[in-house]
Amino acid sequence: MPPPTDAAERAYIDRSCRAPVLFFFGSALFWLLVGTFFALVTSIKLHDPEFMTRAPLPDVAKFQAGGSLNANPISMQDVGFLTFGRFRASHLNAVAYGWASSAAIGVGVWLMARLCRVPLRRPALVTTAGVLWNIGIAVGIAGILAGQSTSVEWLEFPPYAALIIGIAYAMIAVWAVDMFASRQCDHVYVTLWYVLAAFFWFPWLYATANILILLKPVQGSVQAIVNWWFGHNVLGLWFTPIGIGAAYYMIPKVIGRPIHSYYLSAIGFWSLALFYSWNGGHHLIGGPLPAWVITASIVASVMMVIPVVVTAVNHHMTMRGHFGMLRYSPTLRFIVFGAMSYTLVSLQGSSMAIRSLNKISHFTHYTIGHAHFGLYAFFTMVMFGCMYYIVPRLCGCEWRSAYLIRLHFWAAAYGIFFMIIALTVGGLVQGLMLADPAKDFVGEIVPMTRPYLVGRSLSGVLLSIGHVVFAYHFILMVLQLGRREGGPVYFNPVEAEVRP
Amino acid sequence: MNRMRNLFIGFFATFICSWLGLVLAPHIQFGGLKEYLNEDDNQYLPPARTGLAERGSQVYAANGCIYCHTQQVRPAHQGYDLARGWGARRTVARDYIHDRPHFLGTMRTGPDLTNIGHRQNSVAWHHKHLFAPATVSKGSIMPPFRYLYRKQRIVGAPSPDALQIEGPDAPEPGFEIVPTEDAKALVAYLVSLNRMYPLPEAPVDQ
């Protein structure tokens, strides 16, 4: 039975989450570093195609021609696993499934325990799912590098790896239902809707898409719409609900006042569930599908303005009068950065679905900028904020250094800002030049995009610095090297002292 | 909404809507298209691929060609694709019935390949381009696919399919560069990409 007082009850519940949640966070950060490495190399390859194409291997041709290994020592040989296309797929899958999904599961598991007000049930099940999850991702990335990518965006993992991941995910879904059924709370807070729904939707999405595209494939154009129904819903029905749900929990928690309107949060949730799930077809505007499929998705994309604005108003009204706390609370600063990005990137997404704008932005770096805006400036920043809040409560010590957190925040914030600018501007110019058939593709358009791609690589260096700093700080916490006195770490401790 | 059953009914109902609309309905409507028999020349359209080209599509998939190349031509009112000469007409669902997986793509770092076999049908050009892209396409940022080729010692006469390479990429004297089976399959696939034929639902304007 949980102890009687609220604070003690929360501490008790937090302790019960310790091993599984820290395991998911640790593996998330591991894959973040791996994915960042793939990202940087991929980005450099895009403007410098000869970068890292060779690995040291024996010169087989000379050896076969009668040379001895001594006479022909190891030299640099071209290899397939270093090629752009395989690194690009490895990057996406490492960050989407390795980093973002592991972080989402870790945060989701902790939120479930907190909001159901019960100690984590079946921790061994969650940890086992985590181990399987990691095996699946490692096997999948090895498969992609070995040349077994399925070449279906967001589903590149070969089927054998997808199966492992699917099983791991089903275990989490079963656990979530069990956890919810044994809840001790009287009221189901909106965060719990988001987390529970995400845990329920994703396995269904993942299974449907893998079956219909890879195991028992439907015809080409139907594959394409299933592909983007899935691809967009990974964002809309998996990352977004966890990210928004976490913001709905963290903002009121940190500033110490209830959410502005429960009514708005209900509208926001159900309109998101209804509209976001239909968005996928906007990736195929102009594509070989009947107009009704595309138009339905465009309508749903524009309707996304409703949940987005409702959620933004609700968060803003909750924050009102408390924006000063952004000056010292690390958690709040990351989360509010993410929540604001969510509003901006979603409105941008709705506009990109409109045919006349899509005509220009489709097939350009503009879309890549949009994807990083959503997955990094919104989702990843919210996950960082959550980890800054949760990890001290699991480890029983405080973050060691406000300086390291500040370095992480500014590297991430400036890095993603410059990346979005480079890709958005570069993509727009690219789209406008493509629209003019007089502009030569390789002779004019490709050289024009190169400086923007170099800019993107530089912004990626900033992001990498932030990731290394955060991973180092996290390791210190897990090793119990955090601070044990003086309370939580603030950016500006003097101001934090005199908070209202 | 606090009852578990009500919540799950809501999750299920919203989700099944999109599943019915974006998965099941498209499959029923255009998931069972057949080839079209052109009565004039008794040819089935789109034509089936040869075994080698089919294998080449797997090489295309394995090496991530889709990340820079699309295979779809949008109609004139929805983009510049036709104006750039990437096709004779927009592409339609029937054009893709042989594709597993689909290669529609989402990015044009490089040009569209829907009809690359029509624009460039020289096998030798494609091999040279894959081996050292910038030598035949100045300014290209396409990655070199040298690992799909093999360097071997010339025994007797040079191989007929050896690449004619000059400059820094050329092999040492006495050696030659030949395509592997993967490279041959990939090029067979690329030259097979030709959707210039008219279909009843997508005629070619004369």
PDB file of C-alpha atoms in Angstrom, chain B:
ATOM      1  CA  MET B   1     -14.872   9.826 -19.960  1.00  0.00           C
ATOM      2  CA  ASN B   2     -13.428   8.259 -16.881  1.00  0.00           C
ATOM      3  CA  ARG B   3     -14.669   4.793 -17.648  1.00  0.00           C
ATOM      4  CA  MET B   4     -12.033   2.662 -19.293  1.00  0.00           C
ATOM      5  CA  ARG B   5     -14.496   1.167 -21.741  1.00  0.00           C
ATOM      6  CA  ASN B   6     -15.714   4.540 -22.975  1.00  0.00           C
ATOM      7  CA  LEU B   7     -12.175   5.779 -23.471  1.00  0.00           C
ATOM      8  CA  PHE B   8     -11.179   2.753 -25.492  1.00  0.00           C
ATOM      9  CA  ILE B   9     -14.310   2.962 -27.615  1.00  0.00           C
ATOM     10  CA  GLY B  10     -13.300   6.541 -28.410  1.00  0.00           C
ATOM     11  CA  PHE B  11      -9.697   5.594 -29.241  1.00  0.00           C
ATOM     12  CA  PHE B  12     -10.936   2.772 -31.419  1.00  0.00           C
ATOM     13  CA  ALA B  13     -13.649   4.750 -33.210  1.00  0.00           C
ATOM     14  CA  THR B  14     -11.413   7.668 -34.204  1.00  0.00           C
ATOM     15  CA  PHE B  15      -8.654   5.373 -35.350  1.00  0.00           C
ATOM     16  CA  ILE B  16     -10.823   2.950 -37.331  1.00  0.00           C
ATOM     17  CA  CYS B  17     -12.221   5.898 -39.313  1.00  0.00           C
ATOM     18  CA  SER B  18      -8.839   6.660 -40.805  1.00  0.00           C
ATOM     19  CA  TRP B  19      -8.068   2.985 -41.287  1.00  0.00           C
ATOM     20  CA  LEU B  20     -11.278   2.536 -43.256  1.00  0.00           C
ATOM     21  CA  GLY B  21     -10.678   5.709 -45.253  1.00  0.00           C
ATOM     22  CA  LEU B  22      -6.968   5.585 -46.005  1.00  0.00           C
ATOM     23  CA  VAL B  23      -6.264   1.840 -45.989  1.00  0.00           C
ATOM     24  CA  LEU B  24      -9.334  -0.251 -46.709  1.00  0.00           C
ATOM     25  CA  ALA B  25     -11.178   2.019 -49.149  1.00  0.00           C
ATOM     26  CA  PRO B  26      -8.138   2.624 -51.394  1.00  0.00           C
ATOM     27  CA  HIS B  27      -7.410  -1.097 -51.398  1.00  0.00           C
ATOM     28  CA  ILE B  28     -10.969  -1.880 -52.492  1.00  0.00           C
ATOM     29  CA  GLN B  29     -11.068   0.913 -55.062  1.00  0.00           C
ATOM     30  CA  PHE B  30      -7.687   0.571 -56.766  1.00  0.00           C
ATOM     31  CA  GLY B  31      -5.899  -2.309 -55.081  1.00  0.00           C
ATOM     32  CA  GLY B  32      -6.861  -4.855 -57.726  1.00  0.00           C
ATOM     33  CA  LEU B  33      -5.949  -3.131 -60.987  1.00  0.00           C
ATOM     34  CA  LYS B  34      -5.031  -5.313 -63.954  1.00  0.00           C
ATOM     35  CA  GLU B  35      -2.716  -4.715 -66.872  1.00  0.00           C
ATOM     36  CA  TYR B  36      -4.312  -2.975 -69.818  1.00  0.00           C
ATOM     37  CA  LEU B  37      -4.187  -4.809 -73.166  1.00  0.00           C
ATOM     38  CA  ASN B  38      -3.363  -2.421 -75.965  1.00  0.00           C
ATOM     39  CA  GLU B  39      -5.320  -3.834 -78.937  1.00  0.00           C
ATOM     40  CA  ASP B  40      -3.116  -2.088 -81.528  1.00  0.00           C
ATOM     41  CA  ASP B  41       0.108  -3.917 -80.800  1.00  0.00           C
ATOM     42  CA  ASN B  42      -1.236  -6.625 -78.471  1.00  0.00           C
ATOM     43  CA  GLN B  43       0.992  -5.375 -75.648  1.00  0.00           C
ATOM     44  CA  TYR B  44       0.148  -5.499 -71.960  1.00  0.00           C
ATOM     45  CA  LEU B  45       0.635  -2.213 -70.111  1.00  0.00           C
ATOM     46  CA  PRO B  46       2.500  -1.623 -67.932  1.00  0.00           C
ATOM     47  CA  PRO B  47       4.845  -4.292 -69.319  1.00  0.00           C
ATOM     48  CA  ALA B  48       6.123  -6.922 -66.899  1.00  0.00           C
ATOM     49  CA  ARG B  49       9.775  -6.568 -65.908  1.00  0.00           C
ATOM     50  CA  THR B  50      12.507  -9.035 -66.807  1.00  0.00           C
ATOM     51  CA  GLY B  51      14.053 -11.089 -64.032  1.00  0.00           C
ATOM     52  CA  LEU B  52      17.269  -9.065 -64.131  1.00  0.00           C
ATOM     53  CA  ALA B  53      15.423  -5.734 -63.921  1.00  0.00           C
ATOM     54  CA  GLU B  54      13.300  -7.106 -61.081  1.00  0.00           C
ATOM     55  CA  ARG B  55      16.453  -8.010 -59.203  1.00  0.00           C
ATOM     56  CA  GLY B  56      17.748  -4.528 -59.999  1.00  0.00           C
ATOM     57  CA  SER B  57      14.768  -3.019 -58.204  1.00  0.00           C
ATOM     58  CA  GLN B  58      15.998  -4.794 -55.062  1.00  0.00           C
ATOM     59  CA  VAL B  59      19.432  -3.186 -55.506  1.00  0.00           C
ATOM     60  CA  TYR B  60      17.615   0.147 -55.932  1.00  0.00           C
ATOM     61  CA  ALA B  61      15.847  -0.500 -52.608  1.00  0.00           C
ATOM     62  CA  ALA B  62      18.890  -1.762 -50.708  1.00  0.00           C
ATOM     63  CA  ASN B  63      20.953   1.323 -51.509  1.00  0.00           C
ATOM     64  CA  GLY B  64      18.333   3.924 -50.705  1.00  0.00           C
ATOM     65  CA  CYS B  65      17.910   5.500 -54.158  1.00  0.00           C
ATOM     66  CA  ILE B  66      14.442   6.723 -53.117  1.00  0.00           C
ATOM     67  CA  TYR B  67      15.923   9.243 -50.695  1.00  0.00           C
ATOM     68  CA  CYS B  68      16.932  11.480 -53.606  1.00  0.00           C
ATOM     69  CA  HIS B  69      14.868  10.278 -56.576  1.00  0.00           C
ATOM     70  CA  THR B  70      11.111  10.158 -57.032  1.00  0.00           C
ATOM     71  CA  GLN B  71       9.228   7.984 -59.489  1.00  0.00           C
ATOM     72  CA  GLN B  72       6.048   9.942 -60.005  1.00  0.00           C
ATOM     73  CA  VAL B  73       5.017  12.547 -62.540  1.00  0.00           C
ATOM     74  CA  ARG B  74       2.495  15.063 -61.262  1.00  0.00           C
ATOM     75  CA  PRO B  75      -0.167  16.529 -63.575  1.00  0.00           C
ATOM     76  CA  ALA B  76       0.568  19.879 -65.210  1.00  0.00           C
ATOM     77  CA  HIS B  77      -1.616  21.809 -62.752  1.00  0.00           C
ATOM     78  CA  GLN B  78       0.216  20.369 -59.764  1.00  0.00           C
ATOM     79  CA  GLY B  79       3.847  21.036 -60.607  1.00  0.00           C
ATOM     80  CA  TYR B  80       6.627  21.435 -63.148  1.00  0.00           C
ATOM     81  CA  ASP B  81       7.210  17.714 -63.780  1.00  0.00           C
ATOM     82  CA  LEU B  82       5.844  17.645 -67.333  1.00  0.00           C
ATOM     83  CA  ALA B  83       7.435  21.003 -68.158  1.00  0.00           C
ATOM     84  CA  ARG B  84      10.816  19.562 -67.170  1.00  0.00           C
ATOM     85  CA  GLY B  85      10.322  16.727 -69.639  1.00  0.00           C
ATOM     86  CA  TRP B  86      10.137  14.015 -66.990  1.00  0.00           C
ATOM     87  CA  GLY B  87       7.174  12.347 -68.677  1.00  0.00           C
ATOM     88  CA  ALA B  88       4.578  12.459 -71.421  1.00  0.00           C
ATOM     89  CA  ARG B  89       1.661  12.391 -68.988  1.00  0.00           C
ATOM     90  CA  ARG B  90       0.959  12.216 -65.276  1.00  0.00           C
ATOM     91  CA  THR B  91       1.430   8.792 -63.685  1.00  0.00           C
ATOM     92  CA  VAL B  92      -1.573   6.866 -62.389  1.00  0.00           C
ATOM     93  CA  ALA B  93      -2.127   3.939 -60.028  1.00  0.00           C
ATOM     94  CA  ARG B  94      -1.938   1.347 -62.824  1.00  0.00           C
ATOM     95  CA  ASP B  95       1.660   2.365 -63.615  1.00  0.00           C
ATOM     96  CA  TYR B  96       2.796   0.869 -60.299  1.00  0.00           C
ATOM     97  CA  ILE B  97       1.040  -2.498 -60.158  1.00  0.00           C
ATOM     98  CA  HIS B  98       4.343  -4.399 -60.566  1.00  0.00           C
ATOM     99  CA  ASP B  99       6.204  -2.400 -57.903  1.00  0.00           C
ATOM    100  CA  ARG B 100       7.137  -4.180 -54.673  1.00  0.00           C
ATOM    101  CA  PRO B 101       7.806  -2.094 -52.716  1.00  0.00           C
ATOM    102  CA  HIS B 102       6.622   1.174 -54.226  1.00  0.00           C
ATOM    103  CA  PHE B 103       9.308   3.728 -55.112  1.00  0.00           C
ATOM    104  CA  LEU B 104       7.233   6.906 -55.357  1.00  0.00           C
ATOM    105  CA  GLY B 105       9.722   8.776 -53.175  1.00  0.00           C
ATOM    106  CA  THR B 106       9.421  12.143 -51.438  1.00  0.00           C
ATOM    107  CA  MET B 107      12.580  14.037 -52.352  1.00  0.00           C
ATOM    108  CA  ARG B 108      14.179  15.431 -55.497  1.00  0.00           C
ATOM    109  CA  THR B 109      17.784  16.031 -54.584  1.00  0.00           C
ATOM    110  CA  GLY B 110      18.225  14.349 -57.954  1.00  0.00           C
ATOM    111  CA  PRO B 111      15.826  14.281 -60.923  1.00  0.00           C
ATOM    112  CA  ASP B 112      12.714  12.135 -61.186  1.00  0.00           C
ATOM    113  CA  LEU B 113      13.359   8.633 -62.587  1.00  0.00           C
ATOM    114  CA  THR B 114       9.865   7.608 -63.745  1.00  0.00           C
ATOM    115  CA  ASN B 115      11.046   7.578 -67.353  1.00  0.00           C
ATOM    116  CA  ILE B 116      14.827   7.506 -67.019  1.00  0.00           C
ATOM    117  CA  GLY B 117      14.983   4.499 -69.348  1.00  0.00           C
ATOM    118  CA  HIS B 118      13.365   6.638 -72.040  1.00  0.00           C
ATOM    119  CA  ARG B 119      15.585   9.689 -71.490  1.00  0.00           C
ATOM    120  CA  GLN B 120      18.804   7.694 -71.207  1.00  0.00           C
ATOM    121  CA  ASN B 121      18.812   4.109 -72.463  1.00  0.00           C
ATOM    122  CA  SER B 122      22.567   3.633 -72.825  1.00  0.00           C
ATOM    123  CA  VAL B 123      23.746   0.873 -70.507  1.00  0.00           C
ATOM    124  CA  ALA B 124      27.344   2.094 -70.787  1.00  0.00           C
ATOM    125  CA  TRP B 125      26.311   5.629 -69.739  1.00  0.00           C
ATOM    126  CA  HIS B 126      24.509   4.337 -66.647  1.00  0.00           C
ATOM    127  CA  HIS B 127      27.495   2.226 -65.588  1.00  0.00           C
ATOM    128  CA  LYS B 128      29.847   5.148 -65.963  1.00  0.00           C
ATOM    129  CA  HIS B 129      27.413   7.411 -64.118  1.00  0.00           C
ATOM    130  CA  LEU B 130      26.990   5.007 -61.204  1.00  0.00           C
ATOM    131  CA  PHE B 131      30.747   4.460 -60.957  1.00  0.00           C
ATOM    132  CA  ALA B 132      31.749   8.126 -61.085  1.00  0.00           C
ATOM    133  CA  PRO B 133      28.693  10.407 -61.337  1.00  0.00           C
ATOM    134  CA  ALA B 134      30.492  13.705 -61.801  1.00  0.00           C
ATOM    135  CA  THR B 135      32.419  12.463 -64.870  1.00  0.00           C
ATOM    136  CA  VAL B 136      29.266  12.267 -66.994  1.00  0.00           C
ATOM    137  CA  SER B 137      27.124  14.756 -65.047  1.00  0.00           C
ATOM    138  CA  LYS B 138      29.299  17.707 -64.105  1.00  0.00           C
ATOM    139  CA  GLY B 139      28.447  19.181 -60.711  1.00  0.00           C
ATOM    140  CA  SER B 140      26.509  16.101 -59.575  1.00  0.00           C
ATOM    141  CA  ILE B 141      26.416  15.344 -55.833  1.00  0.00           C
ATOM    142  CA  MET B 142      25.240  11.777 -56.346  1.00  0.00           C
ATOM    143  CA  PRO B 143      27.255   9.342 -54.228  1.00  0.00           C
ATOM    144  CA  PRO B 144      29.626   7.121 -56.224  1.00  0.00           C
ATOM    145  CA  PHE B 145      28.559   3.474 -56.325  1.00  0.00           C
ATOM    146  CA  ARG B 146      32.046   2.116 -56.958  1.00  0.00           C
ATOM    147  CA  TYR B 147      31.383  -0.730 -54.540  1.00  0.00           C
ATOM    148  CA  LEU B 148      28.996  -2.214 -57.092  1.00  0.00           C
ATOM    149  CA  TYR B 149      31.987  -2.645 -59.436  1.00  0.00           C
ATOM    150  CA  ARG B 150      35.002  -4.912 -59.288  1.00  0.00           C
ATOM    151  CA  LYS B 151      38.585  -4.276 -60.198  1.00  0.00           C
ATOM    152  CA  GLN B 152      40.254  -7.251 -61.861  1.00  0.00           C
ATOM    153  CA  ARG B 153      43.447  -8.033 -63.716  1.00  0.00           C
ATOM    154  CA  ILE B 154      43.114  -8.135 -67.463  1.00  0.00           C
ATOM    155  CA  VAL B 155      43.758 -11.695 -68.601  1.00  0.00           C
ATOM    156  CA  GLY B 156      44.168 -11.863 -72.375  1.00  0.00           C
ATOM    157  CA  ALA B 157      41.710  -9.489 -74.034  1.00  0.00           C
ATOM    158  CA  PRO B 158      39.889  -6.832 -71.944  1.00  0.00           C
ATOM    159  CA  SER B 159      36.339  -7.808 -70.874  1.00  0.00           C
ATOM    160  CA  PRO B 160      33.628  -6.524 -73.230  1.00  0.00           C
ATOM    161  CA  ASP B 161      31.718  -4.898 -70.376  1.00  0.00           C
ATOM    162  CA  ALA B 162      34.749  -3.191 -68.810  1.00  0.00           C
ATOM    163  CA  LEU B 163      34.117   0.487 -68.026  1.00  0.00           C
ATOM    164  CA  GLN B 164      35.868   3.123 -70.139  1.00  0.00           C
ATOM    165  CA  ILE B 165      37.197   5.257 -67.295  1.00  0.00           C
ATOM    166  CA  GLU B 166      39.838   7.950 -67.485  1.00  0.00           C
ATOM    167  CA  GLY B 167      41.329  10.293 -64.920  1.00  0.00           C
ATOM    168  CA  PRO B 168      41.771   9.698 -61.182  1.00  0.00           C
ATOM    169  CA  ASP B 169      39.162   6.900 -61.055  1.00  0.00           C
ATOM    170  CA  ALA B 170      40.920   4.828 -63.717  1.00  0.00           C
ATOM    171  CA  PRO B 171      42.435   1.502 -62.578  1.00  0.00           C
ATOM    172  CA  GLU B 172      46.192   0.843 -62.648  1.00  0.00           C
ATOM    173  CA  PRO B 173      47.619  -0.410 -65.966  1.00  0.00           C
ATOM    174  CA  GLY B 174      46.878  -4.106 -66.436  1.00  0.00           C
ATOM    175  CA  PHE B 175      43.610  -3.859 -64.459  1.00  0.00           C
ATOM    176  CA  GLU B 176      40.037  -3.123 -65.516  1.00  0.00           C
ATOM    177  CA  ILE B 177      36.750  -2.169 -63.831  1.00  0.00           C
ATOM    178  CA  VAL B 178      33.795  -4.492 -64.475  1.00  0.00           C
ATOM    179  CA  PRO B 179      30.229  -4.349 -63.120  1.00  0.00           C
ATOM    180  CA  THR B 180      29.115  -6.893 -60.528  1.00  0.00           C
ATOM    181  CA  GLU B 181      25.822  -8.742 -60.982  1.00  0.00           C
ATOM    182  CA  ASP B 182      24.186  -6.116 -58.726  1.00  0.00           C
ATOM    183  CA  ALA B 183      25.376  -3.284 -60.969  1.00  0.00           C
ATOM    184  CA  LYS B 184      24.148  -5.064 -64.113  1.00  0.00           C
ATOM    185  CA  ALA B 185      20.760  -5.678 -62.469  1.00  0.00           C
ATOM    186  CA  LEU B 186      20.468  -2.077 -61.298  1.00  0.00           C
ATOM    187  CA  VAL B 187      21.211  -0.719 -64.767  1.00  0.00           C
ATOM    188  CA  ALA B 188      18.759  -3.192 -66.335  1.00  0.00           C
ATOM    189  CA  TYR B 189      16.144  -1.839 -63.906  1.00  0.00           C
ATOM    190  CA  LEU B 190      16.964   1.809 -64.677  1.00  0.00           C
ATOM    191  CA  VAL B 191      16.739   1.385 -68.455  1.00  0.00           C
ATOM    192  CA  SER B 192      13.449  -0.519 -67.951  1.00  0.00           C
ATOM    193  CA  LEU B 193      11.879   2.558 -66.310  1.00  0.00           C
ATOM    194  CA  ASN B 194       9.708   3.856 -69.113  1.00  0.00           C
ATOM    195  CA  ARG B 195       6.125   4.933 -68.549  1.00  0.00           C
ATOM    196  CA  MET B 196       5.713   6.984 -71.715  1.00  0.00           C
ATOM    197  CA  TYR B 197       2.936   4.719 -73.084  1.00  0.00           C
ATOM    198  CA  PRO B 198      -0.649   5.989 -73.000  1.00  0.00           C
ATOM    199  CA  LEU B 199      -3.290   4.391 -70.768  1.00  0.00           C
ATOM    200  CA  PRO B 200      -7.053   4.843 -71.133  1.00  0.00           C
ATOM    201  CA  GLU B 201      -7.182   6.788 -67.858  1.00  0.00           C
ATOM    202  CA  ALA B 202      -4.017   8.735 -68.709  1.00  0.00           C
ATOM    203  CA  PRO B 203      -3.804   9.531 -72.424  1.00  0.00           C
ATOM    204  CA  VAL B 204      -0.736  11.165 -73.936  1.00  0.00           C
ATOM    205  CA  ASP B 205      -1.520  14.507 -75.569  1.00  0.00           C
ATOM    206  CA  GLN B 206      -0.154  14.608 -79.072  1.00  0.00           C
TER     207      GLN B 206
END
